Coordinates of C-alpha atoms in Angstrom, one line a residue:
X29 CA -10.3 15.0 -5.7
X30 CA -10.6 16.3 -8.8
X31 CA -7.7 16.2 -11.5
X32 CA -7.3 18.6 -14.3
X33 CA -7.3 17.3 -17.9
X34 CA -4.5 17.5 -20.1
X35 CA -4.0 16.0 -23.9
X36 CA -0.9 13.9 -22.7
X37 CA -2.5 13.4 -19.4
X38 CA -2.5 9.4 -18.5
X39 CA -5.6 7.7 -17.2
X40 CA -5.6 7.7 -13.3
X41 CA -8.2 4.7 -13.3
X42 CA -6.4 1.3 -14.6
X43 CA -7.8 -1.6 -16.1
X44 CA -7.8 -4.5 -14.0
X45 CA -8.6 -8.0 -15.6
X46 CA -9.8 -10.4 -13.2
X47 CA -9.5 -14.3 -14.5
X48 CA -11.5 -16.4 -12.4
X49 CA -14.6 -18.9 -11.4
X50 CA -18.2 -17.1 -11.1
X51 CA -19.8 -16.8 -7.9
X52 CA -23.5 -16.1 -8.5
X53 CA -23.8 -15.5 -4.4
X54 CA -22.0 -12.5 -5.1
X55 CA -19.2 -13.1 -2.6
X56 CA -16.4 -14.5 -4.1
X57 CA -14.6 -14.9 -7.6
X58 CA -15.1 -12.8 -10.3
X59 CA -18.1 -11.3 -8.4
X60 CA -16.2 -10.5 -5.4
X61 CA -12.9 -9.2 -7.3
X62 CA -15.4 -6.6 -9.5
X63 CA -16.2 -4.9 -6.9
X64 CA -13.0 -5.2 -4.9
X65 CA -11.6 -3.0 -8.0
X66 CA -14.1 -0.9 -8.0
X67 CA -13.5 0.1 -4.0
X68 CA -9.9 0.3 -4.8
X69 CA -10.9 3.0 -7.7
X70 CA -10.0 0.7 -10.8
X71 CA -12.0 0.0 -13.9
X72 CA -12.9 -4.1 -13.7
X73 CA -13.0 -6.4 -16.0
X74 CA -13.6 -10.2 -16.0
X75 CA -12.6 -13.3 -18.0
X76 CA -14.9 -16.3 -16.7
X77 CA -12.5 -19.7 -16.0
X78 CA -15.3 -21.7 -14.4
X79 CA -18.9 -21.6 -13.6
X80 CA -20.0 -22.6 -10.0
X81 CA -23.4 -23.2 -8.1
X82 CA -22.7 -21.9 -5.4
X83 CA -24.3 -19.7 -2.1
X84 CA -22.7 -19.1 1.4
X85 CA -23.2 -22.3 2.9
X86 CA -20.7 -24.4 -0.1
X87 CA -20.3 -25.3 -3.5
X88 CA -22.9 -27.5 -5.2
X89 CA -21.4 -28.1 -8.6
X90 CA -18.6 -26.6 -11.4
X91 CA -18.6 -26.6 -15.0
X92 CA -15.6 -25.7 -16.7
X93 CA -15.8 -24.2 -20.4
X94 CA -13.8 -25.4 -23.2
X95 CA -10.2 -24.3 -22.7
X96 CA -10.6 -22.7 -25.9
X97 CA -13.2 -20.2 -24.9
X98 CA -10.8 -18.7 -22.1
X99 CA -8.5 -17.9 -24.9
X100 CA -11.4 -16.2 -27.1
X101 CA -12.2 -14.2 -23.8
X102 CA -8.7 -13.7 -23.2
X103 CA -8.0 -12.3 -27.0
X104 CA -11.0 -10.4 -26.8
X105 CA -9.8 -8.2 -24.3
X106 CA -6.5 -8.0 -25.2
X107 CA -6.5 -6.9 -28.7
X108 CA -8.7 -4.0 -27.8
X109 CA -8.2 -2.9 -24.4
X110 CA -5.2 -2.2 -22.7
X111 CA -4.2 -4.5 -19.0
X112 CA -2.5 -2.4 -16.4
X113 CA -2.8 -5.7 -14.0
X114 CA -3.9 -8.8 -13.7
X115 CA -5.8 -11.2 -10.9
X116 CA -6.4 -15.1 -11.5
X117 CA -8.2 -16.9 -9.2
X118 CA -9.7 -20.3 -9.4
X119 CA -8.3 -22.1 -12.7
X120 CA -10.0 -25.4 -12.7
X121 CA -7.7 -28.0 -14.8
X122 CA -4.5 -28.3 -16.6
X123 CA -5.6 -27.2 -20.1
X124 CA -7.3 -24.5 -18.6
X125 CA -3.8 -23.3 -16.9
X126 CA -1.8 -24.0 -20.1
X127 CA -4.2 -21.8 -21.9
X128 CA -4.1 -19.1 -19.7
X129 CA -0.4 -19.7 -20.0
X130 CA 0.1 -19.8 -23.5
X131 CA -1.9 -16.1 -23.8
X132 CA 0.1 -14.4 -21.3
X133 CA 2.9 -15.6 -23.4
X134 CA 1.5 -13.6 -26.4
X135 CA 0.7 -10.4 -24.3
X136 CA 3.9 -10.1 -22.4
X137 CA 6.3 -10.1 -25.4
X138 CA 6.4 -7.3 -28.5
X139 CA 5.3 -9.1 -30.7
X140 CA 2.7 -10.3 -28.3
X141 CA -1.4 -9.5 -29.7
X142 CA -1.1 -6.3 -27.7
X143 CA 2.4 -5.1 -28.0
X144 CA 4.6 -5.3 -25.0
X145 CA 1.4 -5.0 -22.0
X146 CA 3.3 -6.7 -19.5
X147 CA 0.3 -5.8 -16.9
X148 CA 1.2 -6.7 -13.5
X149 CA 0.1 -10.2 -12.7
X150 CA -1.0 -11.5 -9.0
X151 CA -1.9 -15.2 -8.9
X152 CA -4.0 -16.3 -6.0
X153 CA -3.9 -20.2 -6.2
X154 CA -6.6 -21.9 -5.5
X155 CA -5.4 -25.2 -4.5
X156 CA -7.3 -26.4 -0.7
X157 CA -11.1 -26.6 -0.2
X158 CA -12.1 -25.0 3.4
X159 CA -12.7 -28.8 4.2
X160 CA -8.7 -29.1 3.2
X161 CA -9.1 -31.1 0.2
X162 CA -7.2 -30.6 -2.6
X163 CA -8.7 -29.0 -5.4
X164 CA -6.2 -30.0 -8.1
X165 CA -5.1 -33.3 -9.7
X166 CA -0.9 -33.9 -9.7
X167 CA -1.4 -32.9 -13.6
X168 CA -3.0 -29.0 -12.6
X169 CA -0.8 -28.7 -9.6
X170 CA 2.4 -28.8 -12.0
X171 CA 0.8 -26.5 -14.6
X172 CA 0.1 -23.9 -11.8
X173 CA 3.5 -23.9 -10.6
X174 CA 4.5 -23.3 -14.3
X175 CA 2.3 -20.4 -14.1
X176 CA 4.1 -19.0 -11.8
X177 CA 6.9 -17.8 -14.5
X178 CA 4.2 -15.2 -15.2
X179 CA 3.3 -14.2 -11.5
X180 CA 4.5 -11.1 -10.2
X181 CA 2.7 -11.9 -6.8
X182 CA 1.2 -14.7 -5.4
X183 CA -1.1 -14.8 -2.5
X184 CA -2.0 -18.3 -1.4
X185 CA -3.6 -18.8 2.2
X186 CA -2.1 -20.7 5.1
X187 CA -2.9 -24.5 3.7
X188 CA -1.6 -23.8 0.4
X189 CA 1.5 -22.3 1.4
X190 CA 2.4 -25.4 3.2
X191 CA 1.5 -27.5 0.0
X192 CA 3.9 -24.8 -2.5
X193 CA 6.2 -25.4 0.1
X194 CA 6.1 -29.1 0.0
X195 CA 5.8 -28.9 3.7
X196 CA 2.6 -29.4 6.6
X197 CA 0.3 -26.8 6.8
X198 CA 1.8 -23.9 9.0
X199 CA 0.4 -23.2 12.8
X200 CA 2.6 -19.9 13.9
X201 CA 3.2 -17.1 12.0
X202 CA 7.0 -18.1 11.9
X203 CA 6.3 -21.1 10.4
X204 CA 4.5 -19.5 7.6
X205 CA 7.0 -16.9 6.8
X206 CA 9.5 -19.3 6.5
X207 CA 7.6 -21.3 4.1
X208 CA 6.8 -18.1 1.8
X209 CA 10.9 -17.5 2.1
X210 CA 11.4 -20.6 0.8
X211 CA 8.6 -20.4 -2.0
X212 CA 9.2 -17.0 -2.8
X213 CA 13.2 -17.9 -3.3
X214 CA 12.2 -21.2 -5.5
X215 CA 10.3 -19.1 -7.6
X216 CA 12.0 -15.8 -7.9
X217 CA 8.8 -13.7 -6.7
X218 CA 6.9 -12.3 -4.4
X219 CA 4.8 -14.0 -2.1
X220 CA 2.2 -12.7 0.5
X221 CA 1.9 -15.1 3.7
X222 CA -1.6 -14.3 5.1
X223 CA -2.6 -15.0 8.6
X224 CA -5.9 -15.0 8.9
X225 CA -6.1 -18.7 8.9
X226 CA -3.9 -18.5 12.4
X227 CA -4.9 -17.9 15.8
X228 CA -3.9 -14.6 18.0
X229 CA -5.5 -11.2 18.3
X230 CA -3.8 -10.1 15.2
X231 CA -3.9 -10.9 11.1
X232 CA -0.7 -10.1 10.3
X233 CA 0.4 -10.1 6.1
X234 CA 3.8 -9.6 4.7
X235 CA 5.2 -9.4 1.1
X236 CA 8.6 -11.6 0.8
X237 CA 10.7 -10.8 -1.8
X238 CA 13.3 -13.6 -3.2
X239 CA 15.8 -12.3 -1.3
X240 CA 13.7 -12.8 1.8
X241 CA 13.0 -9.6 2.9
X242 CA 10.0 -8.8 4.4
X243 CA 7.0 -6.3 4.6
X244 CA 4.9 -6.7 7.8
X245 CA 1.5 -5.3 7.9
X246 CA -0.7 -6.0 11.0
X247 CA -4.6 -5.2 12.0
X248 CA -6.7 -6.5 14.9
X249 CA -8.7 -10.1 14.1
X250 CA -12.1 -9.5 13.9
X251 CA -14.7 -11.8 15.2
X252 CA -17.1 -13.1 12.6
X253 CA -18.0 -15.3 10.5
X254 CA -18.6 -12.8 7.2
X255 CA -15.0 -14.3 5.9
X256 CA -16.3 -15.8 2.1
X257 CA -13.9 -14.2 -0.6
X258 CA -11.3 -12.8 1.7
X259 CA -8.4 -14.2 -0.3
X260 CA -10.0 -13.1 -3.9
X261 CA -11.0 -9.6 -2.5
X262 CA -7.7 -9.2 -1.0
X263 CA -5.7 -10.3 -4.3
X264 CA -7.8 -8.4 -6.5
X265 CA -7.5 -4.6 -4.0
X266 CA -3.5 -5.2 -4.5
X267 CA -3.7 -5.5 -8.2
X268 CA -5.4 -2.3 -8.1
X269 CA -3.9 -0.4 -6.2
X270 CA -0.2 -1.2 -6.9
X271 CA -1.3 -0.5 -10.8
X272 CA -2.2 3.3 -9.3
X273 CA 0.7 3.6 -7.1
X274 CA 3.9 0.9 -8.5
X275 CA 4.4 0.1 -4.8
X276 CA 3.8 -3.1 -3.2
X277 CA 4.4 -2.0 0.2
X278 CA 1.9 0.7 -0.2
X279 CA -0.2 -1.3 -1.9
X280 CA -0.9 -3.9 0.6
X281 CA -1.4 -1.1 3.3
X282 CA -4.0 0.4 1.2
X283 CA -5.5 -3.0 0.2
X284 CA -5.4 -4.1 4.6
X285 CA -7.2 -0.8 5.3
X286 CA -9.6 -1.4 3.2
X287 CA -10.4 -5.1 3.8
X288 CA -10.2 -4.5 7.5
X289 CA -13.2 -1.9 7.0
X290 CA -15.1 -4.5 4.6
X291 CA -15.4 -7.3 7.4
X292 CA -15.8 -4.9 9.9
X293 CA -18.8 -3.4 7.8
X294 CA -19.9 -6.9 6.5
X295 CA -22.8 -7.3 9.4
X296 CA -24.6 -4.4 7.5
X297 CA -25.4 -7.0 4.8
X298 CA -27.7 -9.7 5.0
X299 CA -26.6 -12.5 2.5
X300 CA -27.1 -16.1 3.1
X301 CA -27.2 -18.2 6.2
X302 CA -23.6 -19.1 6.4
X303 CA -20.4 -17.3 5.5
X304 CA -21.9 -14.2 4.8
X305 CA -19.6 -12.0 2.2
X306 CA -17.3 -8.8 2.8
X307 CA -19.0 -5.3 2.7
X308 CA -16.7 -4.4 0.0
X309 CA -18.4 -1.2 -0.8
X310 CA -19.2 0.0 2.3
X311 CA -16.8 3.1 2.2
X312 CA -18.2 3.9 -1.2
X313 CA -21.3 4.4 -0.3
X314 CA -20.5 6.2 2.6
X315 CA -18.5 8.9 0.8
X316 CA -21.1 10.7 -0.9
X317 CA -22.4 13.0 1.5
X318 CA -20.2 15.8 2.4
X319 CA -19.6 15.8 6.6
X320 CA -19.9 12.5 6.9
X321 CA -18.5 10.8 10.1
X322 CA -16.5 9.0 7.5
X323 CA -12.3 8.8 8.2
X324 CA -10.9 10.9 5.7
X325 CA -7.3 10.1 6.9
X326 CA -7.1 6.3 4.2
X327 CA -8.2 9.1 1.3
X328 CA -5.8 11.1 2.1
X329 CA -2.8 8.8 1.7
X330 CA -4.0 7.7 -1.4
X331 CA -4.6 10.8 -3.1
X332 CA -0.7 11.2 -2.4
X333 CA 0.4 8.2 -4.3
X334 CA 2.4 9.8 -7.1
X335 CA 4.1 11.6 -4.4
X336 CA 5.2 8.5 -2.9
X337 CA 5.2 6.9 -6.0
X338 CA 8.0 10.2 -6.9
X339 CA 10.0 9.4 -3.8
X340 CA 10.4 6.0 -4.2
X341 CA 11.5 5.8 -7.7
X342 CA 14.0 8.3 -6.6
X343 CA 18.0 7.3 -7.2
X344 CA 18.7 8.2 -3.2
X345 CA 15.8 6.1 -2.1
X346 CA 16.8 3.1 -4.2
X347 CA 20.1 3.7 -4.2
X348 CA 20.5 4.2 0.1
X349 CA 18.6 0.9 0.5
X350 CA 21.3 -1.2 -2.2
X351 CA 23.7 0.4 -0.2
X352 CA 25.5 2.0 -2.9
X353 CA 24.3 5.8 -2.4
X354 CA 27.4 8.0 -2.6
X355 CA 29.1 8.9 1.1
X356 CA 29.4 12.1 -0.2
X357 CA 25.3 12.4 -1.2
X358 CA 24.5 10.5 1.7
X359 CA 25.9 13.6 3.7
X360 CA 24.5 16.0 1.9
X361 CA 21.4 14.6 2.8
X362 CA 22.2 14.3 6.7
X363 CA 23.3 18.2 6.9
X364 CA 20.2 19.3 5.0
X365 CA 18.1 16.9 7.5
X366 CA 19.9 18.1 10.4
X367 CA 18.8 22.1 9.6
X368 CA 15.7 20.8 8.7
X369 CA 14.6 19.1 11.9
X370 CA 15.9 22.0 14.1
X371 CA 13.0 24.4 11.8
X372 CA 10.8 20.8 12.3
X373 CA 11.4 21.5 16.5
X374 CA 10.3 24.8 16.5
X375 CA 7.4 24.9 14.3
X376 CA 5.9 21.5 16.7
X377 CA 6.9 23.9 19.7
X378 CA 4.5 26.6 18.0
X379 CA 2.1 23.4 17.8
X380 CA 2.3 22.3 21.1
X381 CA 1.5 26.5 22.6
X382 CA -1.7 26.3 19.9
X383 CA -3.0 23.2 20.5
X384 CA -6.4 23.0 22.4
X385 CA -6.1 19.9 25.3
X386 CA -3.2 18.8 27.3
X387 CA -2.6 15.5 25.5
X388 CA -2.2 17.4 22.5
X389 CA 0.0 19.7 24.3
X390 CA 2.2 16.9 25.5
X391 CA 2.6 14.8 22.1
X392 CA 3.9 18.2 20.3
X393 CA 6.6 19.2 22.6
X394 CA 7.9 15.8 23.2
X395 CA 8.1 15.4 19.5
X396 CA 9.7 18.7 19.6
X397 CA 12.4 17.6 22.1
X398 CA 12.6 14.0 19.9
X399 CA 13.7 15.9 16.9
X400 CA 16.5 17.8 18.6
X401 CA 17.4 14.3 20.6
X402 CA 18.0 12.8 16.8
X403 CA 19.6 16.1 15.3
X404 CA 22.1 15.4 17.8
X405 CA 22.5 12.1 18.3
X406 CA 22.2 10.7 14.5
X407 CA 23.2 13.8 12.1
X408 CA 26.2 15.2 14.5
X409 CA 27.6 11.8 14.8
X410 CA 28.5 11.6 11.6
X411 CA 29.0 15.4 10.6
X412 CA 30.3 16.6 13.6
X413 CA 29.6 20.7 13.8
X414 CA 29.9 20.7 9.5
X415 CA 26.4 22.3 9.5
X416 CA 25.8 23.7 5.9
X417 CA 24.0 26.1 4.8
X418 CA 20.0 25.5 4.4
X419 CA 19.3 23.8 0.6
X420 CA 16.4 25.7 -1.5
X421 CA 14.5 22.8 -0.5
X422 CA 14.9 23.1 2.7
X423 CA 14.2 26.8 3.4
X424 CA 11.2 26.6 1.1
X425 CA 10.0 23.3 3.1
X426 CA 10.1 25.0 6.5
X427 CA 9.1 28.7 5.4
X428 CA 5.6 26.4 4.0
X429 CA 5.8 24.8 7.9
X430 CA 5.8 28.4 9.8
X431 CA 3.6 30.1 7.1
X432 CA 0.8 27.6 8.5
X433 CA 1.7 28.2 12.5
X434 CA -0.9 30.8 11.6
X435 CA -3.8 28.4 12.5
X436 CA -4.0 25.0 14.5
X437 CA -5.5 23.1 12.3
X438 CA -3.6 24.0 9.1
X439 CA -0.8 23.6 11.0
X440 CA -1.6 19.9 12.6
X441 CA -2.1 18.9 8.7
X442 CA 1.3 20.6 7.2
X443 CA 3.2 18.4 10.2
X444 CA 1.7 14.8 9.7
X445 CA 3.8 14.0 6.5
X446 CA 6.8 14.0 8.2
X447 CA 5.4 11.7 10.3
X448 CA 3.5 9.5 8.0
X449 CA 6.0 9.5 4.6
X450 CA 8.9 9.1 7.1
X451 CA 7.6 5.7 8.6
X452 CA 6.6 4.6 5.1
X453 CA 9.3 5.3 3.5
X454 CA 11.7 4.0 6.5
X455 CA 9.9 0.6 6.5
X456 CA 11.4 -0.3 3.3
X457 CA 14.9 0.9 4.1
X458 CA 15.1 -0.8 7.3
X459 CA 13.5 -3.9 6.1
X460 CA 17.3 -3.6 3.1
X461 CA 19.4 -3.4 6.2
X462 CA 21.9 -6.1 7.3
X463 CA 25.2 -5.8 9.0
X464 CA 27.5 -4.7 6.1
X465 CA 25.4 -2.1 4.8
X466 CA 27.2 1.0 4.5
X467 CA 24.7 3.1 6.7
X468 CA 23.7 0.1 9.0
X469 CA 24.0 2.4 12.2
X470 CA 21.3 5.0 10.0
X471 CA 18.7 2.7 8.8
X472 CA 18.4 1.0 12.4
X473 CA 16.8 4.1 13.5
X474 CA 14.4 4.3 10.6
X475 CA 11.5 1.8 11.6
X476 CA 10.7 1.4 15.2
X477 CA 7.5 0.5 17.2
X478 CA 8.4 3.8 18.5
X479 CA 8.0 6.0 16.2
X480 CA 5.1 4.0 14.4
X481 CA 3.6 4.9 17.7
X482 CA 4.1 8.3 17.2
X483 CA 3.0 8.2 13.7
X484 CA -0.4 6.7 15.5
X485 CA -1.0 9.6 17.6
X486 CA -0.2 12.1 14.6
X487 CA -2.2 10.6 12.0
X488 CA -5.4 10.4 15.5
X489 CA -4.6 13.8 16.4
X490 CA -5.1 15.2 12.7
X491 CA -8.2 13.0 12.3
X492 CA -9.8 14.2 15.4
X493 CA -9.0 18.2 14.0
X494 CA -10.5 17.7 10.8
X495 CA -13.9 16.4 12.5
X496 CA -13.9 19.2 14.8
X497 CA -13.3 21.7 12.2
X498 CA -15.4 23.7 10.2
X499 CA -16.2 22.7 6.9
X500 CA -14.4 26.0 5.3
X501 CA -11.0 24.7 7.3
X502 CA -11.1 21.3 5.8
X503 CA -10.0 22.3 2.5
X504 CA -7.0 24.7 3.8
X505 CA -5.7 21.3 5.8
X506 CA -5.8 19.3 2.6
X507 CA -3.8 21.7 1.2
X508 CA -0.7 22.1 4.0
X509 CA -0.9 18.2 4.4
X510 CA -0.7 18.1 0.4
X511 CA 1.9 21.0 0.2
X512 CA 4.1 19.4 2.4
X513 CA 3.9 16.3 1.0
X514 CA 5.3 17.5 -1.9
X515 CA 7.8 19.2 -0.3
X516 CA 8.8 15.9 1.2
X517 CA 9.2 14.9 -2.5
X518 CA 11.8 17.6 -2.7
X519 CA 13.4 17.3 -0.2
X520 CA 14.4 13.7 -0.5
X521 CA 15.0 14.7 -4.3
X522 CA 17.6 17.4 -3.6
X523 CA 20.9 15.6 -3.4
X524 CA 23.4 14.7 -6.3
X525 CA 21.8 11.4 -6.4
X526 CA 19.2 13.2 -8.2
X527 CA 20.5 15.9 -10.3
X528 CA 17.6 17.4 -12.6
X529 CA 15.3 16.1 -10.1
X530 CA 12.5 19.0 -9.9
X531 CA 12.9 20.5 -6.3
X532 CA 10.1 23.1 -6.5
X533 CA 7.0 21.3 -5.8
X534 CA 4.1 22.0 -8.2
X535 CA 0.3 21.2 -7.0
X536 CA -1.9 19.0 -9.1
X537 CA -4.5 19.0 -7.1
X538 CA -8.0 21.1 -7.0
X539 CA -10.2 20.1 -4.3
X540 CA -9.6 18.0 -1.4
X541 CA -10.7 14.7 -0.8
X542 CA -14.2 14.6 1.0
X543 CA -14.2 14.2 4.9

């Protein structure tokens, strides 16, 4: 998509410094996180901790540099270039940690080399061997928990969750979520549990908070053996993409989308004769020619990150999941939603008469009739027949909605956000709830395999459009799928919670994304 330039405008790509071990197979550490930055659309950069001779079949030797050359590398960058986040991997010894330690000191205070940075920091420890020996002596094990006064996120895999957890390495997914609870409350941060060391059909990941809530995000288990620099590649896709967006749960369905894709695409390489490396570039190269069978539905979503970037940071977002939003805001919202999704019913009606196969057919009007069901069931419950009249916000929200009934297509794209920035935004509220929240009996209904279901067949049905569209359409969906997700922006936006919050959405976009 292309942006248009402004004097004030701030850089969309971010500088990511990666701090880890060399991997001249290409695979993993520094290697590996370069070009995990560059898929996620970030500017890399690398400060070496440790040399290796390694390929995909194992390790064959390590040399560590003086301590004091990390810190030249370290100050190098710093005083020149500003960090928007920060990945280390593999630090090999305690003076090497300490080091690391003492810079992000510097860079994370005003009077720090750079100023006050304070670039986003994700640690992935590397503290077990694949043959499940330990990698640090007692003396480097302390430091690195020390170092984790800096971390914003850390990502360790199955085995060394059970060692940060002073515990035996985990064998269900329970067990490890526990474990990141209790690591992720000893150390006031966020932790990712990964499963892709565990059995089952699924990986499942989820970010754990200190409180101990939890961000779930699932995708099948792949069969093969193309697994070396998983953990870096992963770490080092978050960094970048929560440095673009400022949301970690959207960040680590970005960063799973993607990774899913790179082992899936991995057996187009040929490295090595053992653990063969990701494809980490494999939707890269495949989104240069314009038609391509490529899904456009992942590039989508992220050119909408300031959007959802906008609606998170918004006071009735953060204030409904604390549970401290205003009854009377809270209500304004509800009567607004409840005029909205009556409009919502008979524009997927309008959908549901255009659309071109029965399946189609089916999915609109029962999504039609769901809308009414939760008009009626959710907003009337609590507002009885005290309908207001339609916000601004709303009227210009659902006059965008029948202004594309014009055309199938357009219209399948001006529905999905409801859909899509609904679910997303609903995960996160109904991962705050608990039994005294305020609107416990509300955010129950927001997240359910239900409507994630439904968000499926949406996001399919959209997908399945675009490629059966002609070219000249593709850019008129991008634009009601755009429109409406900044209408959805306003919408949320329009209560008290948010007074001078700008209701009229403005486009920023040009082109649409390629498909």
């Amino acid at each position: 998509m292309t942006h248009s330039a402004t004097a004030n405008h701030t850089p969309s790509i971010k500088n990511i410094l990666s701090i880890a071990g060399s991997d001249p197979s290409g695979g993993a550490g520094i290697q590996a996180d370069l070009k995990s930055i560059a898929a996620a659309g970030g500017y890399g950069m690398a400060v070496i901790s440790a040399l290796t001779a390694q390929n995909t079949r194992g390790v064959r030797a390590v040399h560590v540099p003086p301590a004091s050359f990390l810190t030249e590398q370290l100050t190098a960058i710093s005083v020149d270039i500003h960090i928007d986040a920060i990945k280390i991997g593999m630090l090999a010894n305690a003076e090497v940690i300490t080091a690391l330690g003492d810079w992000l000191n510097t860079i994370r205070t005003p009077t720090g080399l750079a100023g006050a940075m304070v670039p986003t920091v994700i640690l992935d420890p590397v503290m077990i061997a694949t043959s499940g020996d330990s990698l640090l002596d007692p003396s480097a094990d302390a430091a690195l928990r020390q170092l984790f006064t800096h971390a914003d996120v850390i990502t360790p895999n199955i085995p060394e969750l059970g060692v940060l957890a002073r515990g035996t390495v985990a064998t269900t997914w329970e067990q490890a979520v526990g474990q990141a609870r209790a690591v992720a409350a000893e150390y006031q941060l966020l932790v990712l549990a990964k499963g892709g060391h565990l059995e089952g059909t699924s990986c499942r990941d989820a970010l754990i908070d200190a409180t101990g809530a939890l961000t779930e995000v699932s995708s099948p288990r792949l069969d093969t053996q193309n697994t070396h620099g998983t953990g870096c590649s992963l770490s080092a896709a978050l960094a970048t993409h929560y440095a673009h967006g400022g949301d970690w749960p959207t960040a680590l369905t970005q960063t799973k989308t993607w990774l899913t894709e790179a082992i899936t695409r991995s057996d187009d390489l040929r490295v090595g004769h053992g653990h063969g490396p990701l494809n980490h570039l494999a939707t890269l190269w495949d989104r240069a020619p314009e038609g391509a069978d490529e899904d456009p539905m992942p590039h989508w979503w992220e050119e909408i990150t300031p959007i959802l970037t906008g609606i998170n940071q918004l006071s009735f977002i953060t204030e409904l999941s604390a549970g401290t939003l205003a009854l009377e805001h809270f209500e304004d919202y509800l009567g607004q939603d409840a005029l909205y999704l009556r409009g919502y019913a008979s524009v997927m009606s309008k959908a549901s008469a255009l659309a071109p196969d029965e399946a189609a057919r089916r999915f609109w009007a029962a999504s039609a009739v769901s809308c009414l069901e939760e008009e009626l069931a959710l907003h009337r419950g609590r507002l009885g027949n005290q309908i207001p009249e339609p916000s601004p916000a709303t009227d210009a929200y659902l006059n965008h909605l029948s202004s594309s009934a014009h055309d199938y297509p357009v219209l399948v794209a001006a529905l999905l956000p409801c859909f899509w920035i609904y679910q997303d935004v609903g995960r996160r509220l109904a991962a705050a709830n608990h039994p005294g929240h305020p609107y416990a009996d509300w955010l129950s209904n927001y997240a359910s395999e239900e409507f994630d279901a439904l968000t499926r067949e949406a996001i399919n049905i959209t997908r399945d459009v675009l490629h059966h569209a002609e070219p000249s359409t593709w850019e008129s969906m991008w634009r009601a799928f755009e429109v409406s997700s900044l209408h959805e922006l306003a919408f949320f936006a329009q209560t008290g919670a948010d007074t001078g919050q700008q209701s009229d959405p403005v486009l920023t976009t040009q082109k649409a994304p390629a498909v």
